[in-house]
Tab-separated table of C-alpha atoms in Angstrom:
chain	number	residue	atom	x	y	z
A	1	MET	CA	-68.668	-16.202	-14.806
A	2	SER	CA	-68.257	-16.328	-11.005
A	3	VAL	CA	-69.399	-19.341	-8.617
A	4	THR	CA	-71.220	-18.039	-5.716
A	5	LEU	CA	-70.969	-20.887	-2.885
A	6	SER	CA	-73.900	-21.162	-0.622
A	7	PRO	CA	-73.428	-20.770	2.950
A	8	GLU	CA	-73.727	-24.331	3.997
A	9	LEU	CA	-71.029	-25.273	1.459
A	10	ARG	CA	-68.439	-22.604	2.752
A	11	GLY	CA	-69.196	-23.790	6.391
A	12	MET	CA	-68.281	-27.438	5.452
A	13	LEU	CA	-65.127	-26.676	3.603
A	14	ARG	CA	-64.230	-24.527	6.552
A	15	ARG	CA	-64.698	-27.150	8.891
A	16	GLN	CA	-62.875	-29.757	6.535
A	17	THR	CA	-59.794	-27.501	6.638
A	18	VAL	CA	-59.549	-26.950	10.186
A	19	ALA	CA	-59.923	-30.723	10.797
A	20	ILE	CA	-56.873	-31.476	8.303
A	21	VAL	CA	-54.843	-28.797	10.202
A	22	ILE	CA	-55.867	-30.141	13.501
A	23	ALA	CA	-55.005	-34.071	12.321
A	24	ALA	CA	-51.685	-32.605	11.067
A	25	VAL	CA	-50.830	-30.851	14.141
A	26	LEU	CA	-51.652	-33.861	16.075
A	27	LEU	CA	-49.455	-36.366	13.893
A	28	VAL	CA	-46.421	-34.017	14.229
A	29	ALA	CA	-46.753	-33.707	17.867
A	30	GLY	CA	-47.289	-37.324	18.283
A	31	LEU	CA	-44.462	-38.402	16.223
A	32	GLY	CA	-42.248	-35.730	17.851
A	33	GLY	CA	-43.427	-37.004	21.308
A	34	TRP	CA	-42.973	-40.488	20.423
A	35	ALA	CA	-39.408	-39.776	18.874
A	36	MET	CA	-38.273	-37.857	21.819
A	37	THR	CA	-39.197	-40.737	24.413
A	38	THR	CA	-38.299	-43.791	22.479
A	39	GLU	CA	-34.828	-45.370	22.176
A	40	PHE	CA	-33.839	-47.168	18.612
A	41	THR	CA	-32.022	-50.386	19.091
A	42	GLY	CA	-31.347	-51.965	15.614
A	43	ALA	CA	-29.018	-51.677	12.886
A	44	VAL	CA	-29.243	-50.448	8.994
A	45	ILE	CA	-27.252	-52.952	6.581
A	46	ALA	CA	-25.983	-51.150	3.680
A	47	ALA	CA	-22.921	-51.422	1.469
A	48	GLY	CA	-20.314	-48.805	2.373
A	49	GLN	CA	-16.217	-48.732	3.066
A	50	LEU	CA	-14.725	-45.966	5.405
A	51	VAL	CA	-11.420	-44.734	3.848
A	52	VAL	CA	-8.891	-42.991	5.956
A	53	ASP	CA	-7.186	-40.064	4.542
A	54	SER	CA	-3.776	-41.016	6.062
A	55	ASN	CA	-2.135	-44.382	5.981
A	56	VAL	CA	-3.173	-47.111	8.616
A	57	LYS	CA	-0.068	-48.904	9.555
A	58	LYS	CA	-0.236	-52.669	10.535
A	59	VAL	CA	1.827	-53.851	13.148
A	60	GLN	CA	3.351	-57.320	12.283
A	61	HIS	CA	6.369	-59.525	13.038
A	62	PRO	CA	8.274	-61.506	10.537
A	63	THR	CA	8.849	-64.517	12.937
A	64	GLY	CA	6.154	-64.549	15.391
A	65	GLY	CA	6.667	-66.013	18.838
A	66	VAL	CA	5.004	-65.969	22.504
A	67	VAL	CA	3.760	-62.813	24.045
A	68	GLY	CA	6.008	-61.908	26.907
A	69	LYS	CA	4.383	-58.502	27.649
A	70	LEU	CA	1.678	-56.607	26.437
A	71	ASN	CA	1.684	-52.682	26.976
A	72	VAL	CA	-1.201	-51.415	25.061
A	73	ARG	CA	-5.055	-52.076	24.992
A	74	GLU	CA	-7.787	-51.233	22.162
A	75	GLY	CA	-7.986	-47.642	21.812
A	76	LYS	CA	-5.048	-46.535	23.532
A	77	GLU	CA	-2.891	-43.726	22.324
A	78	VAL	CA	0.759	-44.572	21.512
A	79	LYS	CA	4.021	-42.813	20.305
A	80	ALA	CA	6.253	-43.541	17.434
A	81	GLY	CA	8.857	-45.938	18.913
A	82	ASP	CA	6.886	-47.234	21.952
A	83	ILE	CA	7.030	-50.669	22.970
A	84	VAL	CA	3.705	-51.934	22.477
A	85	VAL	CA	4.371	-55.611	22.549
A	86	SER	CA	7.586	-57.761	23.893
A	87	LEU	CA	7.937	-61.119	23.021
A	88	ASP	CA	9.412	-63.808	25.295
A	89	ASP	CA	13.005	-64.068	24.394
A	90	THR	CA	14.042	-67.491	26.579
A	91	GLN	CA	14.499	-69.525	23.716
A	92	ILE	CA	16.058	-66.914	21.203
A	93	ARG	CA	18.742	-66.070	24.141
A	94	ALA	CA	19.260	-69.643	24.755
A	95	ASN	CA	19.812	-70.418	21.043
A	96	ARG	CA	22.330	-67.238	21.083
A	97	ASP	CA	24.277	-68.362	23.774
A	98	ILE	CA	24.677	-71.923	22.509
A	99	VAL	CA	25.932	-70.190	19.292
A	100	VAL	CA	28.225	-68.109	21.279
A	101	LYS	CA	29.402	-70.794	23.328
A	102	ALA	CA	30.287	-73.033	20.216
A	103	LEU	CA	32.088	-69.810	18.780
A	104	ASN	CA	34.324	-69.607	21.783
A	105	GLU	CA	35.072	-73.029	21.722
A	106	LEU	CA	35.915	-73.236	18.060
A	107	ALA	CA	38.339	-70.095	18.373
A	108	ALA	CA	40.106	-71.442	21.043
A	109	ARG	CA	40.123	-74.944	19.335
A	110	GLN	CA	41.670	-73.222	16.163
A	111	ALA	CA	44.255	-71.033	18.200
A	112	ARG	CA	45.516	-74.601	19.779
A	113	GLU	CA	45.644	-76.405	16.485
A	114	GLU	CA	47.448	-73.680	14.520
A	115	ALA	CA	50.234	-73.627	17.369
A	116	GLU	CA	50.536	-77.325	17.013
A	117	ARG	CA	50.642	-76.831	13.035
A	118	ASP	CA	53.269	-74.119	13.301
A	119	GLY	CA	55.476	-76.148	15.848
A	120	LEU	CA	55.130	-73.352	18.681
A	121	ASP	CA	55.959	-74.080	22.173
A	122	LYS	CA	52.567	-72.512	23.454
A	123	VAL	CA	49.320	-71.548	22.511
A	124	THR	CA	48.488	-67.860	21.199
A	125	PHE	CA	45.077	-67.323	21.991
A	126	PRO	CA	43.152	-64.421	19.977
A	127	ALA	CA	43.165	-60.988	22.163
A	128	GLU	CA	39.222	-60.752	21.566
A	129	LEU	CA	38.738	-64.171	23.284
A	130	LEU	CA	41.156	-63.472	26.191
A	131	ALA	CA	39.292	-60.210	26.578
A	132	ARG	CA	36.249	-62.331	27.508
A	133	LYS	CA	38.083	-64.555	29.956
A	134	SER	CA	36.223	-63.527	33.084
A	135	ASP	CA	33.099	-65.493	31.174
A	136	PRO	CA	33.434	-68.969	32.734
A	137	ASP	CA	32.495	-70.508	29.561
A	138	VAL	CA	35.544	-68.785	27.698
A	139	ALA	CA	37.851	-69.625	30.665
A	140	LYS	CA	37.240	-73.099	30.311
A	141	ALA	CA	37.534	-73.421	26.675
A	142	VAL	CA	40.885	-71.946	26.782
A	143	ALA	CA	42.179	-73.750	29.594
A	144	GLY	CA	40.872	-76.963	28.154
A	145	GLU	CA	42.533	-76.162	24.845
A	146	GLN	CA	45.885	-75.258	26.689
A	147	ARG	CA	45.525	-78.437	28.506
A	148	GLN	CA	45.165	-80.488	25.387
A	149	PHE	CA	48.007	-78.923	23.686
A	150	GLU	CA	50.224	-80.025	26.471
A	151	ILE	CA	48.946	-83.482	26.632
A	152	ARG	CA	49.241	-83.983	22.516
A	153	ARG	CA	52.808	-82.430	22.570
A	154	THR	CA	53.719	-84.771	25.582
A	155	SER	CA	52.388	-87.532	23.634
A	156	ARG	CA	53.953	-87.023	20.496
A	157	GLU	CA	57.474	-86.312	22.139
A	158	GLY	CA	56.800	-89.645	23.744
A	159	GLN	CA	56.399	-91.264	20.770
A	160	LYS	CA	59.813	-89.551	19.089
A	161	ALA	CA	61.691	-90.494	22.475
A	162	GLN	CA	60.884	-94.066	22.144
A	163	LEU	CA	61.658	-94.020	18.429
A	164	ARG	CA	65.228	-92.204	19.234
A	165	GLU	CA	65.635	-94.832	22.000
A	166	ARG	CA	65.486	-97.467	19.584
A	167	MET	CA	67.809	-95.681	17.071
A	168	THR	CA	70.556	-95.541	19.831
A	169	GLN	CA	70.007	-99.268	20.515
A	170	LEU	CA	70.413	-100.011	16.497
A	171	ARG	CA	73.604	-97.805	16.543
A	172	GLN	CA	75.210	-99.684	19.711
A	173	GLU	CA	74.186	-102.929	17.727
A	174	ILE	CA	76.085	-101.505	14.738
A	175	GLY	CA	79.007	-100.608	17.034
A	176	GLY	CA	78.982	-104.502	17.961
A	177	TYR	CA	78.953	-105.684	14.565
A	178	GLU	CA	81.644	-103.453	13.645
A	179	ALA	CA	83.971	-104.628	16.545
A	180	GLN	CA	83.218	-108.300	15.450
A	181	ILE	CA	84.331	-107.554	12.032
A	182	THR	CA	87.318	-106.054	13.347
A	183	SER	CA	87.825	-109.227	15.156
A	184	LYS	CA	87.231	-111.287	12.214
A	185	ASP	CA	89.633	-109.271	9.779
A	186	LYS	CA	92.484	-110.068	12.408
A	187	GLN	CA	91.373	-113.765	12.518
A	188	VAL	CA	91.497	-114.037	9.069
A	189	GLU	CA	95.041	-112.376	8.751
A	190	TRP	CA	96.167	-114.881	11.320
A	191	VAL	CA	94.868	-117.739	9.541
A	192	GLY	CA	96.320	-116.518	6.463
A	193	LYS	CA	100.004	-116.294	8.059
A	194	GLU	CA	99.719	-119.704	9.334
A	195	LEU	CA	98.504	-121.115	6.069
A	196	VAL	CA	101.618	-119.710	4.658
A	197	GLY	CA	103.738	-121.862	7.117
A	198	VAL	CA	101.312	-124.786	6.929
A	199	TYR	CA	101.755	-124.929	2.853
A	200	GLU	CA	105.739	-124.739	3.246
A	201	LEU	CA	105.589	-127.823	5.757
A	202	TRP	CA	103.124	-129.644	3.616
A	203	GLU	CA	105.271	-128.987	0.554
A	204	LYS	CA	108.149	-130.764	2.729
A	205	ASN	CA	105.878	-133.485	3.394
A	206	LEU	CA	106.069	-132.881	6.947
A	207	ILE	CA	102.209	-132.505	7.709
A	208	PRO	CA	99.299	-134.064	6.080
A	209	TYR	CA	97.323	-132.266	3.509
A	210	THR	CA	94.217	-132.458	5.999
A	211	ARG	CA	96.038	-129.822	8.033
A	212	VAL	CA	96.108	-127.594	5.046
A	213	THR	CA	92.490	-127.767	4.260
A	214	SER	CA	91.365	-127.322	7.841
A	215	LEU	CA	92.929	-123.960	8.009
A	216	GLU	CA	91.209	-123.186	4.596
A	217	ARG	CA	87.834	-124.157	5.800
A	218	GLU	CA	88.542	-121.802	8.989
A	219	LYS	CA	89.638	-118.890	7.053
A	220	GLU	CA	86.292	-119.291	4.794
A	221	ARG	CA	84.433	-119.710	7.643
A	222	LEU	CA	85.885	-116.360	9.362
A	223	VAL	CA	85.105	-114.535	5.660
A	224	GLY	CA	81.610	-115.781	5.951
A	225	GLU	CA	80.914	-114.490	9.516
A	226	ARG	CA	82.359	-111.218	8.474
A	227	GLY	CA	80.178	-111.014	5.485
A	228	GLN	CA	77.128	-111.783	7.827
A	229	LEU	CA	78.130	-109.043	10.102
A	230	MET	CA	78.328	-106.296	7.445
A	231	ALA	CA	74.798	-107.450	6.369
A	232	ALA	CA	73.668	-107.023	9.852
A	233	ILE	CA	75.307	-103.625	9.858
A	234	ALA	CA	73.474	-102.676	6.843
A	235	GLN	CA	70.274	-103.906	7.912
A	236	SER	CA	70.656	-101.906	10.935
A	237	LYS	CA	70.986	-98.915	9.315
A	238	GLY	CA	68.129	-99.508	7.282
A	239	LYS	CA	66.051	-99.582	10.364
A	240	ILE	CA	67.723	-96.070	11.692
A	241	ALA	CA	66.619	-94.664	8.459
A	242	GLU	CA	62.997	-95.846	8.835
A	243	ILE	CA	62.814	-94.758	12.462
A	244	GLU	CA	64.205	-91.534	11.229
A	245	LEU	CA	60.974	-91.238	8.595
A	246	GLN	CA	58.898	-92.343	11.487
A	247	ILE	CA	60.048	-89.743	13.754
A	248	LEU	CA	59.108	-87.142	10.852
A	249	GLN	CA	56.008	-88.718	10.401
A	250	VAL	CA	54.931	-88.330	13.935
A	251	ASP	CA	55.003	-84.393	13.060
A	252	GLN	CA	53.683	-84.856	9.552
A	253	ASP	CA	50.624	-87.044	10.751
A	254	MET	CA	49.699	-84.340	13.280
A	255	ARG	CA	50.140	-81.488	10.525
A	256	THR	CA	47.907	-83.389	8.221
A	257	GLU	CA	45.366	-84.172	10.905
A	258	VAL	CA	45.353	-80.432	12.037
A	259	GLY	CA	44.840	-79.309	8.562
A	260	LYS	CA	41.547	-81.127	8.170
A	261	ASP	CA	40.625	-79.790	11.361
A	262	LEU	CA	41.222	-76.327	10.679
A	263	ALA	CA	39.309	-76.449	7.387
A	264	GLU	CA	36.136	-77.848	9.228
A	265	ILE	CA	36.681	-75.306	11.883
A	266	ARG	CA	36.650	-72.481	9.589
A	267	ALA	CA	33.464	-73.987	7.699
A	268	ARG	CA	31.737	-74.624	11.021
A	269	THR	CA	32.885	-71.037	12.393
A	270	ALA	CA	31.300	-69.266	9.295
A	271	GLU	CA	27.853	-71.140	9.801
A	272	LEU	CA	27.972	-70.211	13.380
A	273	ILE	CA	28.404	-66.680	12.587
A	274	GLU	CA	25.402	-66.334	10.376
A	275	ARG	CA	23.540	-68.036	13.191
A	276	LYS	CA	24.606	-65.863	15.723
A	277	VAL	CA	23.841	-62.667	13.579
A	278	ALA	CA	20.461	-64.255	12.912
A	279	ALA	CA	19.829	-64.807	16.451
A	280	GLU	CA	21.097	-61.295	17.283
A	281	ASP	CA	18.484	-59.735	14.676
A	282	GLN	CA	15.857	-61.696	16.331
A	283	LEU	CA	16.725	-60.327	19.670
A	284	LYS	CA	16.438	-56.937	18.233
A	285	ARG	CA	12.945	-57.628	17.061
A	286	VAL	CA	11.873	-58.885	20.595
A	287	ASP	CA	10.525	-55.708	21.153
A	288	ILE	CA	7.661	-54.391	18.716
A	289	ARG	CA	7.645	-50.656	18.704
A	290	ALA	CA	4.682	-48.370	17.309
A	291	PRO	CA	5.703	-47.003	13.847
A	292	ILE	CA	3.744	-43.797	14.210
A	293	ASP	CA	1.965	-41.776	16.523
A	294	GLY	CA	-1.712	-42.709	16.679
A	295	VAL	CA	-4.409	-44.788	18.167
A	296	VAL	CA	-4.199	-48.711	18.327
A	297	LEU	CA	-7.341	-50.889	16.835
A	298	GLN	CA	-8.244	-54.245	15.992
A	299	LEU	CA	-5.771	-55.629	18.745
A	300	THR	CA	-5.514	-59.318	18.161
A	301	VAL	CA	-3.686	-60.248	21.198
A	302	HIS	CA	-4.870	-59.816	24.673
A	303	THR	CA	-3.096	-62.247	27.271
A	304	VAL	CA	0.646	-62.646	28.037
A	305	GLY	CA	1.833	-66.076	26.925
A	306	GLY	CA	-0.539	-65.752	23.435
A	307	VAL	CA	1.016	-66.960	20.396
A	308	ILE	CA	1.779	-64.516	17.592
A	309	THR	CA	2.153	-66.319	14.211
A	310	ALA	CA	4.673	-64.947	11.566
A	311	GLY	CA	3.454	-62.070	9.444
A	312	GLU	CA	0.056	-61.807	11.713
A	313	ALA	CA	-1.317	-58.522	11.943
A	314	ILE	CA	-1.182	-57.795	15.619
A	315	MET	CA	-2.793	-54.585	15.717
A	316	LEU	CA	-3.513	-51.210	13.660
A	317	ILE	CA	-2.350	-47.928	14.415
A	318	VAL	CA	-4.448	-45.332	13.179
A	319	PRO	CA	-2.928	-41.467	12.596
A	320	GLN	CA	-4.675	-39.128	15.146
A	321	THR	CA	-4.900	-36.699	12.155
A	322	ALA	CA	-6.835	-38.817	9.972
A	323	GLY	CA	-10.052	-37.918	8.692
A	324	ASP	CA	-12.273	-40.419	7.389
A	325	ARG	CA	-14.494	-39.962	4.226
A	326	PRO	CA	-16.938	-42.168	2.438
A	327	GLY	CA	-15.140	-44.292	-0.347
A	328	ALA	CA	-16.424	-44.886	-3.830
A	329	ASP	CA	-16.145	-48.822	-3.481
A	330	ARG	CA	-18.820	-49.766	-1.072
A	331	ALA	CA	-18.529	-52.526	1.343
A	332	ALA	CA	-21.055	-54.405	3.774
A	333	CYS	CA	-21.013	-52.048	6.881
A	334	CYS	CA	-23.226	-52.376	9.826
A	335	VAL	CA	-24.058	-48.962	11.695
A	336	ALA	CA	-25.377	-49.385	15.179
A	337	PHE	CA	-27.769	-47.113	16.877
A	338	ARG	CA	-27.733	-47.356	20.776
A	339	GLY	CA	-29.497	-44.925	22.575
A	340	LEU	CA	-29.599	-42.608	19.758
A	341	GLN	CA	-31.992	-39.973	20.662
A	342	PRO	CA	-33.368	-37.946	17.438
A	343	ALA	CA	-33.471	-34.624	19.388
A	344	HIS	CA	-29.979	-34.890	20.161
A	345	HIS	CA	-28.152	-36.798	17.932
A	346	ALA	CA	-30.009	-36.838	14.449
A	347	GLY	CA	-27.209	-37.546	11.730
A	348	ALA	CA	-24.417	-37.302	14.451
A	349	TYR	CA	-22.245	-40.371	13.212
A	350	ARG	CA	-18.722	-40.682	14.876
A	351	HIS	CA	-16.013	-43.073	13.288
A	352	GLY	CA	-14.423	-45.311	16.090
A	353	GLY	CA	-17.010	-44.549	18.461
A	354	PRO	CA	-19.184	-46.784	20.325
A	355	ASP	CA	-22.143	-46.152	17.888
A	356	ILE	CA	-20.393	-47.377	14.629
A	357	GLY	CA	-20.059	-51.359	14.504
């Protein structure tokens, strides 16, 4: 069964179809014209994360410091090994120089004290130290310890000379005592002979007994004085023995003192060597170099004199061959459309360009 439309109904449908087509054409033309002449400035907030196929290298410094020279800027291409930042090394070099000076002084002092310990006539300084004698600090340390060696040796020799002089005086006193003893012995002998004659005379009652007793008292007095002289000699010999010990003690005290000093010097030297190694390692790290070829991004220092803290990310270096792909995990990302023309840039998004925030 077929339906026949009247001419009026067909005319109305035709007019409606034409009107719809005209409206669609006008809508498309209007939207296209508006899109071509209108700039979009805005942002679309969405969850997303750009994942780099190759590893991004984070540039850090283990101890930090003050920026002395900045050789890169945001977006600059660098090669592996290029110096991107140089830290101010003034304080590090000053600390290293202080340690080196102290080591030189300790090496010179150790050589001097070892010479004193071994009883040498002169100081034998290490060849490594003498090789740097052109350095004023080294020359001063060597000359100072050489003078100290001479002064201390002269002082010890002076002490021992005084003690030896005292020993000479005591020996001379002993010689005087011995001469007196010899004299006393002769006097006792003479008194003894005189007593023999006096006894004979007394036995014959030619002289009083007081004469005998007087000679006996004289003899005993001489014997007593001789004993005092013997005691004085023994006392002087004891003093000589003490002085000989004092002479030996001068050198022994010096060796004891030197032994303690050398132990302290070795401990101090070991500590300073560690500090020197640490300072030299810091000097090697003053120049911060690019680990790979790539582009500098997210630079956090922009001025000379800025402070970099230990472990702070100074910049990122993205390899030039790295390709970006959307990651499965999404984070908040803001993509800006500045000056985007739909006819020319529809769907054209570049990572790292000015259109990506």
